[in-house]
Coordinates of C-alpha atoms in Angstrom, one line a residue:
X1177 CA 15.7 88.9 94.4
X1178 CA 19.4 90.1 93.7
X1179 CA 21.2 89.2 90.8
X1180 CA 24.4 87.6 90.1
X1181 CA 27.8 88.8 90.8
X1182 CA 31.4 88.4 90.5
X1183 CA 34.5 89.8 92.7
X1184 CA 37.4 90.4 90.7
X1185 CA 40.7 90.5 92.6
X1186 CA 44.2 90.8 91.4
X1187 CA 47.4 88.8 92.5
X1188 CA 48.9 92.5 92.9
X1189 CA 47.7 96.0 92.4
X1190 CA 48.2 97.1 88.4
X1191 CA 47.5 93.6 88.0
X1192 CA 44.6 94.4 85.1
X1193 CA 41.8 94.3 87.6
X1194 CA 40.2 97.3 86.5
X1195 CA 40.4 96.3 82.3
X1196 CA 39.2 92.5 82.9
X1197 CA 36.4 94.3 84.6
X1198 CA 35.7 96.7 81.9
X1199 CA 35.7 93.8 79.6
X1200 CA 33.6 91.3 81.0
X1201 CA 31.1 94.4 81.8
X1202 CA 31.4 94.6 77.6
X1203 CA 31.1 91.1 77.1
X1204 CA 27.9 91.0 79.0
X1205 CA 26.4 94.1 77.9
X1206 CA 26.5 92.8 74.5
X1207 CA 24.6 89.9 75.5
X1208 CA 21.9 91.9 76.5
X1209 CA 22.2 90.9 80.5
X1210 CA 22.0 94.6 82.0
X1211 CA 25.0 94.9 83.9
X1212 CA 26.6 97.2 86.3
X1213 CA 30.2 98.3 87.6
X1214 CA 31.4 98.1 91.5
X1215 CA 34.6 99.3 93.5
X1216 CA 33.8 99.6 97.3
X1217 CA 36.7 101.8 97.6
X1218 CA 39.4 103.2 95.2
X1219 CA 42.5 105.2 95.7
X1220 CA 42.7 107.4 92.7
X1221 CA 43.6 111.3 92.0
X1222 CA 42.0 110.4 88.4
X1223 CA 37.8 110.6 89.5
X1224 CA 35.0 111.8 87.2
X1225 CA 31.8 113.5 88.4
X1226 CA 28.3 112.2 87.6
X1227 CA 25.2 113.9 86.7
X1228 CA 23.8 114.1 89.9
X1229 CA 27.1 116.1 91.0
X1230 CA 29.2 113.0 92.6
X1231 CA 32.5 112.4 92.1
X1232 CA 34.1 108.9 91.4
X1233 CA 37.3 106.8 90.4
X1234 CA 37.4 107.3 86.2
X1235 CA 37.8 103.4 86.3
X1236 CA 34.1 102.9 87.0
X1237 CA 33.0 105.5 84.9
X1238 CA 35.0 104.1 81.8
X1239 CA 33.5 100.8 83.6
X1240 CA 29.7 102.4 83.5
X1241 CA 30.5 102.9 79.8
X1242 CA 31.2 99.4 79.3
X1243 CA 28.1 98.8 80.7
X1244 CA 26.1 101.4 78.9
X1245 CA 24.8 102.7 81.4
X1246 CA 25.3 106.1 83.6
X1247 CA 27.8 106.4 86.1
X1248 CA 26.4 106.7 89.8
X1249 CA 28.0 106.9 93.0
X1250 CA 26.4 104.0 94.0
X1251 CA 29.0 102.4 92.0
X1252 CA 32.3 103.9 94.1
X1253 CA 30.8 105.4 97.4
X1254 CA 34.3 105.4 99.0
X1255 CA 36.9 107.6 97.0
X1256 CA 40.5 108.4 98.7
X1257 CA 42.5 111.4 96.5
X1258 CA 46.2 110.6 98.0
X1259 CA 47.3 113.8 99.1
X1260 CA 50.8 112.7 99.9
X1261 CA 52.4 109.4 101.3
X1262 CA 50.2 109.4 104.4
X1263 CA 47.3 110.8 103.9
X1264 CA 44.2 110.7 101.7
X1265 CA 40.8 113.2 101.2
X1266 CA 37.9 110.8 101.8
X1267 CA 34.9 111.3 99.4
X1268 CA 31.9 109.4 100.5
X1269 CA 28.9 109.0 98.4
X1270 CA 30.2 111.4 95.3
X1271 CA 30.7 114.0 98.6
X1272 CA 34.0 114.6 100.3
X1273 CA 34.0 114.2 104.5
X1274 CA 37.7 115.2 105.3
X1275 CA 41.0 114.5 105.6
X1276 CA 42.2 111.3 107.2
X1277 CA 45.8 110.0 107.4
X1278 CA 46.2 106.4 106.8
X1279 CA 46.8 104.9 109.8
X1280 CA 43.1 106.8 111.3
X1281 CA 41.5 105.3 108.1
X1282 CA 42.5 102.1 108.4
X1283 CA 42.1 101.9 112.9
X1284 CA 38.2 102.2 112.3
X1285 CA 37.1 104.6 109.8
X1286 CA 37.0 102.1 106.9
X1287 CA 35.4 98.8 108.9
X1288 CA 32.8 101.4 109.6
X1289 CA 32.0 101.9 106.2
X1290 CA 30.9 97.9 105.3
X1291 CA 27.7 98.5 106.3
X1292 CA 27.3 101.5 103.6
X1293 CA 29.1 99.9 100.7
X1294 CA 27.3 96.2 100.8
X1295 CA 23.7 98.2 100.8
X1296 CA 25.1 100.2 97.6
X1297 CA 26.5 96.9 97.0
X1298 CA 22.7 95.6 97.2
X1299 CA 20.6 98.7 96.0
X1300 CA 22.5 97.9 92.1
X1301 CA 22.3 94.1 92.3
X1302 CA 18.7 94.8 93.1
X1303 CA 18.3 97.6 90.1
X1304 CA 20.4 95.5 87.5
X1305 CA 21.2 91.5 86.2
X1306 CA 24.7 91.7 87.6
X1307 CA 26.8 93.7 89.0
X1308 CA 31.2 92.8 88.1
X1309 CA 32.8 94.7 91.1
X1310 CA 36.2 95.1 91.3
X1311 CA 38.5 94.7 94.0
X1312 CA 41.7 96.9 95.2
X1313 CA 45.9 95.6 95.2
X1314 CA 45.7 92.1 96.6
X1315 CA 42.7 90.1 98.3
X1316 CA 45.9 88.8 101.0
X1317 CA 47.3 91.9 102.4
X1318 CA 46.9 90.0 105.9
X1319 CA 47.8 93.2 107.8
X1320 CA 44.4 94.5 106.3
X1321 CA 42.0 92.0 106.2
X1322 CA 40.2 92.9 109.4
X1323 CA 39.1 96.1 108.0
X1324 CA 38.8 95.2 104.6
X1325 CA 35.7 96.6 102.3
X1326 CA 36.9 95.8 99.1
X1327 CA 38.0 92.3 98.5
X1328 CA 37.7 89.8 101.1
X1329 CA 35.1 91.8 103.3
X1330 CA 33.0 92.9 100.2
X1331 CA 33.0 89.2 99.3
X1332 CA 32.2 87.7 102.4
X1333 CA 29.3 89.7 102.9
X1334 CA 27.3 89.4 100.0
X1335 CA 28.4 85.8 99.2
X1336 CA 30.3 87.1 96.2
X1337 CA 32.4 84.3 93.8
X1338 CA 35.8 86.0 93.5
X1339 CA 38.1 85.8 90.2
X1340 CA 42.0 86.3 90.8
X1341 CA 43.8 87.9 88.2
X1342 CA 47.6 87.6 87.7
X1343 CA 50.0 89.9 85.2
X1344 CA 52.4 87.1 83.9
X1345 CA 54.1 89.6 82.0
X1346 CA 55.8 90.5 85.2
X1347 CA 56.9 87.0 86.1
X1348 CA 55.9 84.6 89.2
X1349 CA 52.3 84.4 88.0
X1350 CA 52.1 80.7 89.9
X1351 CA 53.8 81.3 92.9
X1352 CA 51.7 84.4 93.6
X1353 CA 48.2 82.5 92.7
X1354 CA 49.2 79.9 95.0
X1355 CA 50.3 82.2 97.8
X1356 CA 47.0 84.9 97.4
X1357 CA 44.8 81.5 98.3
X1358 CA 46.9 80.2 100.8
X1359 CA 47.3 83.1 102.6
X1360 CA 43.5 83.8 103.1
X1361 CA 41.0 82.2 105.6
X1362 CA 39.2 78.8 105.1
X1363 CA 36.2 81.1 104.8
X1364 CA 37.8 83.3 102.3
X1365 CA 39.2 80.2 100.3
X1366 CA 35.6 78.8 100.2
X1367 CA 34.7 81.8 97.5
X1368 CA 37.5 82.1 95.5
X1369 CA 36.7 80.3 92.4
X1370 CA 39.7 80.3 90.4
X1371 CA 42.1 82.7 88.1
X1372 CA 42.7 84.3 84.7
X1373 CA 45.9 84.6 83.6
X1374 CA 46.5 88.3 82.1
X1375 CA 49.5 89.6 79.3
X1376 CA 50.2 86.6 78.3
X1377 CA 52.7 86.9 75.8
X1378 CA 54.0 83.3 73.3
X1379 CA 52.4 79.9 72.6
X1380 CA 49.7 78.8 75.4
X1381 CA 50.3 75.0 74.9
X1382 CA 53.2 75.9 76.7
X1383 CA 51.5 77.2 79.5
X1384 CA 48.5 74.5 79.7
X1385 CA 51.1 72.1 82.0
X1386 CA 51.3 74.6 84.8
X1387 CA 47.9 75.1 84.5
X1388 CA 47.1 71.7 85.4
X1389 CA 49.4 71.5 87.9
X1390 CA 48.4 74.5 89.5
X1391 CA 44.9 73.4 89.4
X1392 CA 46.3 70.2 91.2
X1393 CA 47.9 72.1 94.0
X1394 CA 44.5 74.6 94.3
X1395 CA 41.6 72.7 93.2
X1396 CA 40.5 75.5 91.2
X1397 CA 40.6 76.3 87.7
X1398 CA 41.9 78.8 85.5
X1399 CA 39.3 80.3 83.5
X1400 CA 41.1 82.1 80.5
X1401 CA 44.4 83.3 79.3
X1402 CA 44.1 86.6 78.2
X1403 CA 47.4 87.7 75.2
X1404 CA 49.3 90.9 75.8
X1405 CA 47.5 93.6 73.9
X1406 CA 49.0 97.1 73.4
X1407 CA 46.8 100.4 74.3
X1408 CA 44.3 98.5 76.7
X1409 CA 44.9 100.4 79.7
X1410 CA 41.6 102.6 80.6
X1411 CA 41.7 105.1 83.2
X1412 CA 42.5 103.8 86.6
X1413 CA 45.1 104.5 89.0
X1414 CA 45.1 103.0 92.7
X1415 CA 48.2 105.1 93.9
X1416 CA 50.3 107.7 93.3
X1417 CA 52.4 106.4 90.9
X1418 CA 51.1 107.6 87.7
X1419 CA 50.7 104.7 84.7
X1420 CA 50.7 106.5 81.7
X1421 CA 49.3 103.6 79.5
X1422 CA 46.2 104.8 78.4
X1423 CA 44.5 103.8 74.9
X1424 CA 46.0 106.7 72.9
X1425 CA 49.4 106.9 75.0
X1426 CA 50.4 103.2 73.8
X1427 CA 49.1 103.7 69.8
X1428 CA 51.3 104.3 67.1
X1429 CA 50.9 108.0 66.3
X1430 CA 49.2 108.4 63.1
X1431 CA 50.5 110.1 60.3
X1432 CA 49.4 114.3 60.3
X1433 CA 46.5 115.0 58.2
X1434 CA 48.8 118.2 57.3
X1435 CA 52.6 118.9 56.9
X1436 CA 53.9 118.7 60.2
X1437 CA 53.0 117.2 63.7
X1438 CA 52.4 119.0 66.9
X1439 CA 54.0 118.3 69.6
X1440 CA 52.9 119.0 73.1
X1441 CA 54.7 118.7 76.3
X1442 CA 52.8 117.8 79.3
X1443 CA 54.3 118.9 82.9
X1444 CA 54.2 116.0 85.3
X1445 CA 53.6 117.6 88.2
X1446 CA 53.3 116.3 91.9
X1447 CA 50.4 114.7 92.4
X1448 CA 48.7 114.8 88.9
X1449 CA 45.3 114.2 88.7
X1450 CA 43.1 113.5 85.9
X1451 CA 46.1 113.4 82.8
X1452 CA 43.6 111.9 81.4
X1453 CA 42.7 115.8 80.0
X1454 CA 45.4 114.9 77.5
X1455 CA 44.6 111.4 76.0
X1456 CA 42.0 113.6 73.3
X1457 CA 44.9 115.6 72.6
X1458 CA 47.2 112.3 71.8
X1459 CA 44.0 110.3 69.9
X1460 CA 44.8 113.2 67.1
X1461 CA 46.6 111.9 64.0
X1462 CA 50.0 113.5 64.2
X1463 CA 49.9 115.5 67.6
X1464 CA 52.6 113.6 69.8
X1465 CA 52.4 114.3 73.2
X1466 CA 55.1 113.3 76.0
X1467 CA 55.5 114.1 80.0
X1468 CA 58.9 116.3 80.8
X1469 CA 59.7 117.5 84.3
X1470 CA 62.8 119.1 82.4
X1471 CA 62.6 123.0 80.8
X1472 CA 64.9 121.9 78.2
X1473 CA 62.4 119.5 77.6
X1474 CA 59.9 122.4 76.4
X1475 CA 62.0 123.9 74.2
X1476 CA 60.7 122.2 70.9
X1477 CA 57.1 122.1 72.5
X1478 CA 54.4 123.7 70.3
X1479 CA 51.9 123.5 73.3
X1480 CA 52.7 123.1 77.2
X1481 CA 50.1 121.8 79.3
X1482 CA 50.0 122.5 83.1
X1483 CA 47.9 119.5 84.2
X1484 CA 45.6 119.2 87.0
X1485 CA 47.3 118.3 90.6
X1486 CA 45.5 117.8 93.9
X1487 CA 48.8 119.6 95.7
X1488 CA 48.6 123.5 93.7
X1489 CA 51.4 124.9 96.2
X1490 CA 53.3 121.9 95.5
X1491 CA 53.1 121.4 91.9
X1492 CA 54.2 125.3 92.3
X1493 CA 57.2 124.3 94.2
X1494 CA 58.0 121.5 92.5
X1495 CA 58.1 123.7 89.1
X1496 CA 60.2 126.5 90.7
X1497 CA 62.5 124.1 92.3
X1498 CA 62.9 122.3 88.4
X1499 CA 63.6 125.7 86.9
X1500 CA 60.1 124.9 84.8
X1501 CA 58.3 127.9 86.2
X1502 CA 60.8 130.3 84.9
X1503 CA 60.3 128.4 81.4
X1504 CA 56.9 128.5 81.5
X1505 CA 56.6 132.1 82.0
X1506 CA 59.4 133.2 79.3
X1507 CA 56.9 130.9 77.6
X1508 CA 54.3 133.1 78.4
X1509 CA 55.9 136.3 77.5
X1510 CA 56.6 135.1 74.2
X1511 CA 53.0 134.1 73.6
X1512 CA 53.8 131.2 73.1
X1513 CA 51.6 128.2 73.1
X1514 CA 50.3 127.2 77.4
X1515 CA 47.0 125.5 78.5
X1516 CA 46.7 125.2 82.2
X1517 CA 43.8 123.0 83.5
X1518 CA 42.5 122.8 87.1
X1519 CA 45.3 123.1 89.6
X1520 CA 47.3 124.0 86.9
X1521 CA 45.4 127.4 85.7
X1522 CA 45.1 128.2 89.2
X1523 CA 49.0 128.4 89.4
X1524 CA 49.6 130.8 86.4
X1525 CA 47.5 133.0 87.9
X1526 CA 49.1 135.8 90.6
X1527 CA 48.4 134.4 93.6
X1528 CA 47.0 131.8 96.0
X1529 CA 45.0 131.7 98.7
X1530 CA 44.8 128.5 100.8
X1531 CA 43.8 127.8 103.9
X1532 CA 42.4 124.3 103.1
X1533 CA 44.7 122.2 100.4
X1534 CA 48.0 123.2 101.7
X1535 CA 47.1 125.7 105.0
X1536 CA 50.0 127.9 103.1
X1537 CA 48.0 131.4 103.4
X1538 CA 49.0 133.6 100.4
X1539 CA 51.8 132.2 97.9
X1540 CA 52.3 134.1 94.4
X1541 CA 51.6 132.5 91.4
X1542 CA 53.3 132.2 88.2
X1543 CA 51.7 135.6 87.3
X1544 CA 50.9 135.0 83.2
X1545 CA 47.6 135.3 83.5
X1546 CA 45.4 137.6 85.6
X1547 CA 43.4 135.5 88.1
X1548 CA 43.7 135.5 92.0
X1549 CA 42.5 132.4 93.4
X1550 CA 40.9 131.6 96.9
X1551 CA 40.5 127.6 98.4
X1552 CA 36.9 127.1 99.7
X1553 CA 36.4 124.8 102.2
X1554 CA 33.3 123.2 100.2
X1555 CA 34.3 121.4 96.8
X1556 CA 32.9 122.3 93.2
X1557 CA 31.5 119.6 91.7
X1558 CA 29.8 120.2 88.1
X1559 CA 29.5 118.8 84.6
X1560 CA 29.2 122.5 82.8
X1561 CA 28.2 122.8 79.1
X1562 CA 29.7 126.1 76.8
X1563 CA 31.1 127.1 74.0
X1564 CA 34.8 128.2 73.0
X1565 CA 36.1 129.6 69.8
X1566 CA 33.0 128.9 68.3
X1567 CA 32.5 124.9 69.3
X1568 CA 30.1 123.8 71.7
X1569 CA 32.1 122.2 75.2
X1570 CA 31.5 119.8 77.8
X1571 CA 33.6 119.2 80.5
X1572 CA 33.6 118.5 84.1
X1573 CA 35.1 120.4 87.5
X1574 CA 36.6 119.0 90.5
X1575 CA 38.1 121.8 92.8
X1576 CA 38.5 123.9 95.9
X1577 CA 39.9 127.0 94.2
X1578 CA 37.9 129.7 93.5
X1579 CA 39.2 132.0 90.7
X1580 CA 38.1 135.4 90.4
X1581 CA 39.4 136.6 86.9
X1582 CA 40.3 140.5 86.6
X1583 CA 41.3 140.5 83.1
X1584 CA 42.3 139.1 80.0
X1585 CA 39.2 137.2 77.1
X1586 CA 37.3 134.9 78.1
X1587 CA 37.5 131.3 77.1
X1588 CA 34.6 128.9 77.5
X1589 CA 31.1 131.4 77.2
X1590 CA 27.6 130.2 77.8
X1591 CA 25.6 131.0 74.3
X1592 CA 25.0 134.9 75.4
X1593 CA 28.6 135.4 75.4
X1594 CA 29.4 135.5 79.0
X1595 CA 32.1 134.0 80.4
X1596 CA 31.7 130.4 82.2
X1597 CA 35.2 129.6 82.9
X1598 CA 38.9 130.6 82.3
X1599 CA 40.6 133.2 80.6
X1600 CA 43.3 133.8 77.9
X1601 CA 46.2 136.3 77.3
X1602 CA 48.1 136.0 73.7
X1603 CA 49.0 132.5 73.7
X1604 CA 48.4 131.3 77.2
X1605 CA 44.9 129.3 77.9
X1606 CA 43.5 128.3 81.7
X1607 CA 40.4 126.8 82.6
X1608 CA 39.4 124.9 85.8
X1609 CA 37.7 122.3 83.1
X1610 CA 38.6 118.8 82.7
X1611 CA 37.4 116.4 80.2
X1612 CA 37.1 119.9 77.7
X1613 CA 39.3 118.2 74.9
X1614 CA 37.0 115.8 74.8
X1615 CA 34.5 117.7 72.5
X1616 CA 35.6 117.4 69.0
X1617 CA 34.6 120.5 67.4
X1618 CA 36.3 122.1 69.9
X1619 CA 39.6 120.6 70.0
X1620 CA 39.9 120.9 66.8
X1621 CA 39.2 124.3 66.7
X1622 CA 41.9 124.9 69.9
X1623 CA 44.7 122.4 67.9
X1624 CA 44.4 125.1 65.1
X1625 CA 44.7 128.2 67.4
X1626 CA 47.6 126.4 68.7
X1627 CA 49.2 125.1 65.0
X1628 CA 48.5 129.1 64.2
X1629 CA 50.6 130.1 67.2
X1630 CA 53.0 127.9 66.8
X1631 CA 53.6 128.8 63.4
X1632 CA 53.2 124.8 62.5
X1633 CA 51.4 123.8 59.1
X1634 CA 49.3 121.4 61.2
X1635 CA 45.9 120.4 60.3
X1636 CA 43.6 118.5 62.6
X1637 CA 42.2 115.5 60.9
X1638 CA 38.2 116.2 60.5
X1639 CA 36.7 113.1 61.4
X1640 CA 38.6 111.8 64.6
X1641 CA 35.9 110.9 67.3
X1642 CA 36.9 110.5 70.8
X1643 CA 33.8 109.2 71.5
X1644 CA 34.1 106.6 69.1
X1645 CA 38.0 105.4 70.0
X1646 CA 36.6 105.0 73.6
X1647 CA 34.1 103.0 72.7
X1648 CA 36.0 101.1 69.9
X1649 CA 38.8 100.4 73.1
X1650 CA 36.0 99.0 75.3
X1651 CA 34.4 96.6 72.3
X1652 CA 38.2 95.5 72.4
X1653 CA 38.1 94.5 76.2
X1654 CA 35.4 93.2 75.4
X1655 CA 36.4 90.9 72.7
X1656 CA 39.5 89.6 74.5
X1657 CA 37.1 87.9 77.4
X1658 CA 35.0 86.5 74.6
X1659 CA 37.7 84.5 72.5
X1660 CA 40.3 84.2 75.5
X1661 CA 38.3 83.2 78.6
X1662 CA 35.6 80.4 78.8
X1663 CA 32.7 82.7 79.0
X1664 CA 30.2 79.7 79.6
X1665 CA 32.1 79.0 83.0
X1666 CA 32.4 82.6 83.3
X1667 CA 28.2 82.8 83.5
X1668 CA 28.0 79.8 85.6
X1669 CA 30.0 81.5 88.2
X1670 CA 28.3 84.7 88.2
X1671 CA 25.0 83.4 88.2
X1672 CA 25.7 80.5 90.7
X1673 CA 28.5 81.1 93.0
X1674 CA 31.4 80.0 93.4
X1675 CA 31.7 76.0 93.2
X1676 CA 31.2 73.9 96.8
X1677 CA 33.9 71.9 98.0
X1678 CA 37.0 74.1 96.6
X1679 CA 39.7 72.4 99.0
X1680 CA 41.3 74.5 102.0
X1681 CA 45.3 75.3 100.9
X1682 CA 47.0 75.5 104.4
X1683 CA 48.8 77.4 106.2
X1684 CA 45.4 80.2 105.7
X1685 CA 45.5 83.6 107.5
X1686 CA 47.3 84.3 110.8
X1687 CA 45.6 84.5 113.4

């Protein structure tokens, strides 16, 4: 027999979907129920790879953690990675199966795909208690519904009870709970349970009155009120506009464990994907980090980071075009302080081959550090395990570029001392990587190299645990459903359904 389930959908997208999620997958997981994450289908360029090699939207890995359990791709088996305004890289299954521009995704590709998503849907509520699953922008984009596999569709086929959640911060929080319910079906209406109100910021006897009457209007309830909290963003991203709120982005920034800060400038090139590289870097008392797309902005920079990018040419445009490129590589010259990641190691290197990304044959690199780099049609997916400057490293790789390195040291080794991944030259540091920082030891150690570099009397502080912030974060979620929402109600709906009789709110869907 399946177990329970809840659908949580959002008045809008960035609504808080994907951290009430997180935190009722805490709240539950402390209980001891054995609970799992869903999203049918994300839009994301931030994704994560598994350990059997598949690669999924960071939000339901951070998600998996809140579960404690391991991340599968049972849990996001359809993954778009924008590559501009119109068209998206489809990864089904942790695999990707093409390119596809909107408009062909949406005329057939995706209905196609409910059958696949409600039998991953089934395989975890069969494997676990419950499963939360999560739902994408609005359950009423009317324009969609008829091929819709994440809210609606996903709900309506496996009988799924479906939470709204509305960001009052931004205003209109009534209005737009009103107008998500009476814009669906009668046969959509009939599962959605209620709503939970989300940033709620002031005295919530004030509130209680609209609650009632919205209650009135709907017939459904509102099932908690959760109070803005600073730093609970985890790592999701349903676009391309990047949300740089992240735990560590929106934390005070601790005092240095030495004389001085560091401060490190983060390039926010086109298409970034995965910034996430740079929330270790930020969790470290006294290292400040900040996102320029400005070369005077990287004058006072002890470390520049060239993030990852799922458009390399164009994130090489972009910084020529900005006069960044010729920053970075006086930069270079000077030997001073550079970490390129993914996309953006490939474009310090010389050149560029590719046939596959952005079909722009042969384009020249920045040229700082000696690497040539070739798009293969097939995708790397890995979660690699080295060591650099004497730390053991984990990390992760997502890419199509093939480096072939022809000079400089090597930067993350397997224990014999062969070289894994990267290279360096004086002060200038590439890896295809992500998720590298992460390690402690060894971001500690690269923080130093950098401090030495830089000529900064920085010290990193010895006992800061990534680990243990994301998991400190994530019992925070996870406290905010317990003492704001009504958790008893919560557990009725999940393990019951959604109530019978909730009234139809006219006019419903077009026809």
């Amino acid at each position: 027999m399946s177990g329970g389930g809840l659908l949580v959908a959002g008045t809008t997208s960035d609504a808080g979907k994907s951290v009430v999620t997180a935190g009722i997958c805490r709240w539950l997981a402390r209980r001891g129920v054995k609970v799992a994450p869903f999203k049918a289908q994300n839009m994301s360029l931030n994704s994560f790879v598994t350990r059997e090699g598949a690669e999924i939207g960071r939000a339901q890995a951070m998600q998996a953690q809140a579960c404690r359990v391991e991340p599968t791709a049972l849990m996001n088996p359809v993954l778009l990675k924008p590559g501009g305004d119109r068209s998206s890289q489809v990864v089904l299954m942790g695999r990707p199966v093409g390119e596809m521009s909107a408009r062909g995704y949406h005329g057939g590709r995706q209905e196609s795909l409910l059958g696949t998503v409600l039998d991953c849907l089934e395989r975890l509520r069969d494997a676990y208690d419950v499963v939360i699953c999560e739902g994408a922008g609005s359950p009423a984009e009317i324009n969609l519904r008829r091929t819709d596999i994440v809210n609606m569709g996903i709900a309506r086929g496996a009988r799924l009870p479906v939470l709204v959640v509305g960001d009052i911060d931004r205003g209109g929080v009534f209005a737009s709970f009103f107008g998500t319910v009476a814009l669906l079906s009668p046969e959509d209406q009939e599962l959605v349970a209620g709503f939970l109100v989300n940033k709620f910021r002031g005295d919530v006897s004030l509130l209680e009155p609209g609650l009632e009457m919205l209650h009135g209007l709907t017939g459904r309830r509102t099932y908690g009120v959760l109070p803005f909290r600073h730093g609970l963003g985890i790592d999701e991203e349903d676009g391309l506009r990047v949300s740089l709120r992240g735990t560590v982005r929106e934390s005070a920034v601790a005092p240095p464990a030495g004389e001085e800060v560091l401060r490190v400038a983060v390039c926010a090139v086109p298409l970034m994907s995965n910034f996430t590289d740079v929330d270790a870097l930020a969790a470290e008392p006294g290292v400040v980090v900040r996102f320029v797309d400005r070369p005077d902005e990287l004058a006072d920079a002890d470390l520049v980071v060239v993030p990852g990018t799922r458009g390399t040419v164009k994130a090489l445009r972009w910084l020529r075009e900005r006069g960044l490129a010729d920053a970075l590589v006086r930069r270079a010259a000077e030997g001073r302080p550079l970490l390129g990641i993914c996309g953006g190691f490939q474009l310090l290197g010389e050149h560029i081959e590719d046939d596959v990304e952005s079909r722009a044959g042969r384009v020249d690199g920045l040229g700082v550090l000696p690497v040539r780099v070739r798009f293969a049609r097939g995708k790397t997916l890995a979660r690699p395990v080295g060591e650099a400057l004497g730390e053991r490293v984990e990390g992760y790789e997502i890419h199509h570029g093939v480096a072939e390195v022809l000079g400089g040291d090597p930067f993350i080794s397997d224990d014999r001392g062969h070289s894994l991944d990267g290279c360096r030259v004086g002060g200038t540091w590439g890896t295809h990587w992500h998720g590298a920082l992460e390690s402690d030891g060894f971001r500690r150690a690269f923080l130093r190299a950098v401090a030495d570099r830089a000529g900064r009397r920085f010290v990193p502080a010895p006992g800061t645990s990534f680990a243990a912030l994301r998991e400190e974060q994530l019992d925070r979620l996870g406290d905010l459903i317990e003492q704001h929402a009504d958790t008893d109600a919560l557990w009725r709906l999940i393990e019951s359904g959604a109530p019978r009789g909730l009234p139809f709110i006219p006019p419903g869907a077009p026809a």
